[in-house]
Coordinates of C-alpha atoms and ligand atoms in Angstrom, one line a residue:
X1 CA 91.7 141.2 105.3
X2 CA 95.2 141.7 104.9
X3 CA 96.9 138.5 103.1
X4 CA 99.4 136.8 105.3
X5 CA 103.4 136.3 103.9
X6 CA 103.7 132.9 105.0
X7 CA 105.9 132.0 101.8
X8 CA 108.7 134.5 101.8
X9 CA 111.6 132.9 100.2
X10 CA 109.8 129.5 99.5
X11 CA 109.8 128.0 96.2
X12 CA 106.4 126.3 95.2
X13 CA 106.0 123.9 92.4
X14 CA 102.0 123.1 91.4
X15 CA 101.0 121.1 88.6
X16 CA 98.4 121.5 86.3
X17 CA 98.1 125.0 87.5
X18 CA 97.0 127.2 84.5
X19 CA 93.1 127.4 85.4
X20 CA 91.2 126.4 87.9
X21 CA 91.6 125.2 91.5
X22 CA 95.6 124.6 90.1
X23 CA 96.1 128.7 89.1
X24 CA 94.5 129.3 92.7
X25 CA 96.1 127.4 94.5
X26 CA 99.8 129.1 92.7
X27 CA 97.9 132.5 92.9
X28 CA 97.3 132.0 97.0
X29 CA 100.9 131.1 97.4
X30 CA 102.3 133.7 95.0
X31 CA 100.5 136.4 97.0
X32 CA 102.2 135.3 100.4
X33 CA 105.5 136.0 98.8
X34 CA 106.6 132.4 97.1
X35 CA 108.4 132.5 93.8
X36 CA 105.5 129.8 92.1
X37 CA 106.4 127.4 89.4
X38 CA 103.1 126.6 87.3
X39 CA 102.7 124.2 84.8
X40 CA 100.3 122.1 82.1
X41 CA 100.0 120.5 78.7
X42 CA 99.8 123.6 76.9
X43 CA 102.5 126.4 76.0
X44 CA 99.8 129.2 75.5
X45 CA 98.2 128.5 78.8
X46 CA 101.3 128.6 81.0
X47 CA 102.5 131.8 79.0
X48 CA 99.2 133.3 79.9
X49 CA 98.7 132.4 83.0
X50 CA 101.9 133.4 84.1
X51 CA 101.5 136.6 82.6
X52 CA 98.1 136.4 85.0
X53 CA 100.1 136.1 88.1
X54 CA 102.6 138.0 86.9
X55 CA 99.9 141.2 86.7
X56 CA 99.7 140.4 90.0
X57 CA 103.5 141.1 91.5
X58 CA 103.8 137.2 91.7
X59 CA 107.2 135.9 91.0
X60 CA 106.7 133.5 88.7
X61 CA 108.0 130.3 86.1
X62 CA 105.7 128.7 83.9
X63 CA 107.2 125.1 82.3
X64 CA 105.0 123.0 80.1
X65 CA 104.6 119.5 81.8
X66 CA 101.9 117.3 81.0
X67 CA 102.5 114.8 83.8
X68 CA 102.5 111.6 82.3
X69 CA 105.5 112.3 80.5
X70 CA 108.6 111.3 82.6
X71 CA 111.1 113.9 80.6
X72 CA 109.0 116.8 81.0
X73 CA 107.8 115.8 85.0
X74 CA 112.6 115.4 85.0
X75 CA 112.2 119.1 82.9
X76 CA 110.1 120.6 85.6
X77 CA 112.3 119.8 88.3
X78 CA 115.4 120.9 86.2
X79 CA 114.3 124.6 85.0
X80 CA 112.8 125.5 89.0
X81 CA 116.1 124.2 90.2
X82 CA 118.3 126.0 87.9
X83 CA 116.6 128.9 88.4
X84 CA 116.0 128.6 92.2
X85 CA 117.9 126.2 93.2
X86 CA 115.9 124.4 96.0
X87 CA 111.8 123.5 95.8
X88 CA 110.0 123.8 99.5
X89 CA 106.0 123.1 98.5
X90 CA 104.9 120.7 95.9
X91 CA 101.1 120.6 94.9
X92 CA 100.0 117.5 92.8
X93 CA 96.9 118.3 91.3
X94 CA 96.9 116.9 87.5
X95 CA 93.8 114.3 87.3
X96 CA 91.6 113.2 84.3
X97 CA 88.6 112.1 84.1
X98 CA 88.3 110.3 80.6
X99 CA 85.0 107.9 81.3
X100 CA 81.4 107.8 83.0
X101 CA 81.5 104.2 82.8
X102 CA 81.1 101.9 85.5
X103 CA 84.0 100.3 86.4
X104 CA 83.8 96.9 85.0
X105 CA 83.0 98.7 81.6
X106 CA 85.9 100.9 81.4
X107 CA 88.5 100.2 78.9
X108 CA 92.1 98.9 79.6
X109 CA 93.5 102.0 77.7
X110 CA 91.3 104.3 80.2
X111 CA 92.4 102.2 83.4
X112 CA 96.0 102.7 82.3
X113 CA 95.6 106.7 82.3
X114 CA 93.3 107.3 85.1
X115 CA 96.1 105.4 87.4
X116 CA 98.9 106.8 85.1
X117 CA 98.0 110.3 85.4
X118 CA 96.0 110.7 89.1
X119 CA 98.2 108.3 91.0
X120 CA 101.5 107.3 89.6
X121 CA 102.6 110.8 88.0
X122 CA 102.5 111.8 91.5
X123 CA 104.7 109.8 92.7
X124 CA 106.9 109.9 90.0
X125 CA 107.4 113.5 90.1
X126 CA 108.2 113.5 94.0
X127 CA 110.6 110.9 93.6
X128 CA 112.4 113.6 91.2
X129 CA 111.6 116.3 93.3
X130 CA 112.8 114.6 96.7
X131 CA 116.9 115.3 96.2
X132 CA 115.5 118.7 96.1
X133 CA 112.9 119.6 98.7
X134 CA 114.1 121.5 102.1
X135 CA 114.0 120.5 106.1
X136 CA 110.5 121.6 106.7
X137 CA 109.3 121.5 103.5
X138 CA 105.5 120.3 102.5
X139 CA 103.5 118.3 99.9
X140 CA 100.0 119.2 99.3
X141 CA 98.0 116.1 97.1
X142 CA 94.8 117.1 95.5
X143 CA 92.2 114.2 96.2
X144 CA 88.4 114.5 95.9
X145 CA 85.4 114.1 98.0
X146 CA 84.5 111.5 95.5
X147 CA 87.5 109.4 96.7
X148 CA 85.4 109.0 100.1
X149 CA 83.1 107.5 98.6
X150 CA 83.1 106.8 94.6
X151 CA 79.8 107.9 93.0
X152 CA 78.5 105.6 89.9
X153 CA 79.2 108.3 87.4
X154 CA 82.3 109.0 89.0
X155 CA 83.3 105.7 90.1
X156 CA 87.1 104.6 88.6
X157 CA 88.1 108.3 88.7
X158 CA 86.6 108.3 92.5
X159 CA 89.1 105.2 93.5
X160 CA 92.1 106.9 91.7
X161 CA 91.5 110.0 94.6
X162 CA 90.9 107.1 97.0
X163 CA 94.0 106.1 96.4
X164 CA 95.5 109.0 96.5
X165 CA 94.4 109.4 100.4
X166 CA 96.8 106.3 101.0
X167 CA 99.4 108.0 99.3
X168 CA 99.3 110.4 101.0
X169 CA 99.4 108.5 104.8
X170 CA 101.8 106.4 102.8
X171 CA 104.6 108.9 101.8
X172 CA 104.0 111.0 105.2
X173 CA 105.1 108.2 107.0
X174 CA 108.2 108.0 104.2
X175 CA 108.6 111.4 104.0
X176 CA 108.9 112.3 107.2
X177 CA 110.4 113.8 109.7
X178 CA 111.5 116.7 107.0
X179 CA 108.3 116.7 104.5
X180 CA 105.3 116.9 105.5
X181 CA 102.1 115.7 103.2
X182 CA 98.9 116.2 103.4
X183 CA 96.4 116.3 101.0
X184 CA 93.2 118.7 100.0
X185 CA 89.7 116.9 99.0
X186 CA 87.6 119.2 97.4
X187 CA 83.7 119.0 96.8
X188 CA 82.2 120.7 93.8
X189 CA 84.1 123.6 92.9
X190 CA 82.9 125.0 89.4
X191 CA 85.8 124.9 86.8
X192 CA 85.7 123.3 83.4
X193 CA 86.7 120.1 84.9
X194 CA 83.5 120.2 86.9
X195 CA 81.5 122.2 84.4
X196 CA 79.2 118.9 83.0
X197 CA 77.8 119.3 86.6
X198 CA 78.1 122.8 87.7
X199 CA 77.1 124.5 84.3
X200 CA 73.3 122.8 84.6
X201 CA 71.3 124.8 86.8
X202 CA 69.1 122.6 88.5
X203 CA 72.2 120.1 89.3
X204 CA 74.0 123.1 90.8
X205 CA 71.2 123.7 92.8
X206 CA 70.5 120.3 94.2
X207 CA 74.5 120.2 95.0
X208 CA 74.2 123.3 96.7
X209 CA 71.2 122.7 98.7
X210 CA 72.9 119.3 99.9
X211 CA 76.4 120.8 101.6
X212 CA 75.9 122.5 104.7
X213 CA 77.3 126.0 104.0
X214 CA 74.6 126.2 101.0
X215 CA 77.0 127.1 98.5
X216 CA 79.6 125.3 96.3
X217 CA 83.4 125.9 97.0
X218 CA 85.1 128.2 95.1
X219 CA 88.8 127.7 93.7
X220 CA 89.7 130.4 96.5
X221 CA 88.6 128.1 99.1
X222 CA 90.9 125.4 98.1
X223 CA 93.8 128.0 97.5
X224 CA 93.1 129.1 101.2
X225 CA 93.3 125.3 102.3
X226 CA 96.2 124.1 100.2
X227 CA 98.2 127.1 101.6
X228 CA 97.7 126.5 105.3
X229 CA 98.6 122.6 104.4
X230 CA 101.7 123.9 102.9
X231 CA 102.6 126.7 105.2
X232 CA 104.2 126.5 109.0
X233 CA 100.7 127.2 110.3
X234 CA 100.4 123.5 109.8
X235 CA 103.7 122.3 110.7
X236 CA 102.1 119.9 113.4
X237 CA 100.0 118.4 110.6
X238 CA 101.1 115.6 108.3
X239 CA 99.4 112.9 107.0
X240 CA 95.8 114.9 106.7
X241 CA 92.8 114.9 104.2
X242 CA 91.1 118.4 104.5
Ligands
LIG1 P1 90.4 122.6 85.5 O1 89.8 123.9 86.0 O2 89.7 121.9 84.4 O3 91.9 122.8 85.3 C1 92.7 121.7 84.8 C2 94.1 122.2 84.7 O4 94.9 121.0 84.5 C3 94.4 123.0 83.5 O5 95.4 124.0 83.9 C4 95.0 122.1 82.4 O6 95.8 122.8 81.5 C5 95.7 121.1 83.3 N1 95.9 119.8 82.9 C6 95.0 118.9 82.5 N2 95.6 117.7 82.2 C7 96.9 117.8 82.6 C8 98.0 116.9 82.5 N3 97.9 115.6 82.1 N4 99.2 117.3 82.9 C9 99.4 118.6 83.3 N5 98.4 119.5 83.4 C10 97.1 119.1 83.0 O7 90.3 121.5 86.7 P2 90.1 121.7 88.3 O8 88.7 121.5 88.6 O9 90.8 122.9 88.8 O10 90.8 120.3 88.9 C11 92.0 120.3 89.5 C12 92.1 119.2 90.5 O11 91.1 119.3 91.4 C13 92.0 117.8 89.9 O12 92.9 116.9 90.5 C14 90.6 117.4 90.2 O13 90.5 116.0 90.3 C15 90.4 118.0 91.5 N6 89.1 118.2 91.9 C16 88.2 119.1 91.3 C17 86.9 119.2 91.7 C18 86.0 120.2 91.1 O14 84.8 120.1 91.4 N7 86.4 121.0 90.2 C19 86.5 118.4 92.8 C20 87.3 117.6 93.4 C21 88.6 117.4 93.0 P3 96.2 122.3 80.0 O15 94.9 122.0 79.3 O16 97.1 123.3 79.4 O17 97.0 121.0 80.3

């Protein structure tokens, strides 16, 4: 099937987008014709996963932002606006999981980043982002299945995604009528971030067996989702987990 061009001329920002469902996600939308801004901690991941999409014919910037940090989330917004001069899609997908503790046995210290780096770096970085972002334009939030419905292992990391689905009602009610946001709640999807899971046969089986497609999503599947989000094929749709 031929890929659609639903992001000619559209400038995409995603976050944490060197591996994973992140580098999918900037790969989808690179390959329907956005110029993709990609981003994480590390200098030698962004420079090779830009070179990655670049291999690809994607037009690319990679910018090193770890998320948390309020001069490199201001830097990240600078460098795609000098170099493009508008932003139209922005996918928050940065999260940590730091603790399998239950709730009531998790550290201050690991509170303050699970809400620093899953909730409030997102709205920090909008709020730079917003002088910036176009009539029509589209933030996609990356939740989690486990914000449904927090599982014991997962438990404070599942209410972080939680509250990232009233974020994201939240700011589409502020954000609107010219942004849209909508956000993307993936199940297992094997990546190193899921790999204590995925990575153990038997687990990945019983997962498996348990969704009704038989089969675990792929970071494909969520760069197919967070695309239509973000495209005009959903430009009746705000406000939405998927
Ligand atoms: P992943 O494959 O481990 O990739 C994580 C990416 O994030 C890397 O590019 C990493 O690069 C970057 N990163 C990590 N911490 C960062 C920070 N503080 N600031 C900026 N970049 C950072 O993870 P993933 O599975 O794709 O997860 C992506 C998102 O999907 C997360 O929000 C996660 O909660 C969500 N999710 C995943 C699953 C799943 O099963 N995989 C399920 C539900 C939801 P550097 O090391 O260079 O920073």
């Amino acid at each position: 099937m031929e890929t659609p061009k639903r992001f000619e001329g559209k400038v995409a920002i995603v976050t944490a987008s060197t591996q994973g469902i992140g580098l999918a996600i900037a790969e989808r939308l690179g390959l329907e014709g956005a110029s993709v801004v990609i981003s994480s901690r590390k200098q030698q991941n962004v420079d090779a996963a830009a070179e990655q999409l670049r291999a690809k014919g994607i037009q690319v910037l990679g910018v090193v932002c770890h998320v948390s940090s309020a001069q490199q989330r201001k830097n990240l917004i600078d460098k795609t606006v000098q170099k493009y001069g508008k932003i139209d899609v922005v996918v928050s997908n940065a999260a940590a999981n730091p603790s399998v503790d239950a709730i009531l046995q998790t550290k201050d210290s690991v509170l303050d980043k699970l809400w620093e780096i899953n909730v409030k770096a997102t709205i920090l970085l909008l709020k730079d982002a917003v002088p910036h972002l176009q009539k029509g334009s589209s933030v996609v939030i990356i939740s989690s299945i486990a914000g449904f419905n927090p599982p014991p292992s997962l438990a404070m990391y599942g209410v972080t995604k939680t509250a990232l689905l009233g974020l994201t009602k939240a700011l589409a009610a502020e954000m609107a009528p010219n942004t849209r946001v909508n956000c993307v709640a993936p199940g297992f999807v094997p990546t190193n971030f899921a790999s204590f899971i995925t990575s153990n046969d038997a687990v990945k089986k019983e997962l498996e067996e348990k969704t009704l497609l038989g089969r675990l999503g792929t970071t494909e599947d969520m760069g197919a989702a967070a695309a239509f989000l973000a495209s005009d094929d959903a430009a009746y749709i705000t406000e939405r987990p998927l």
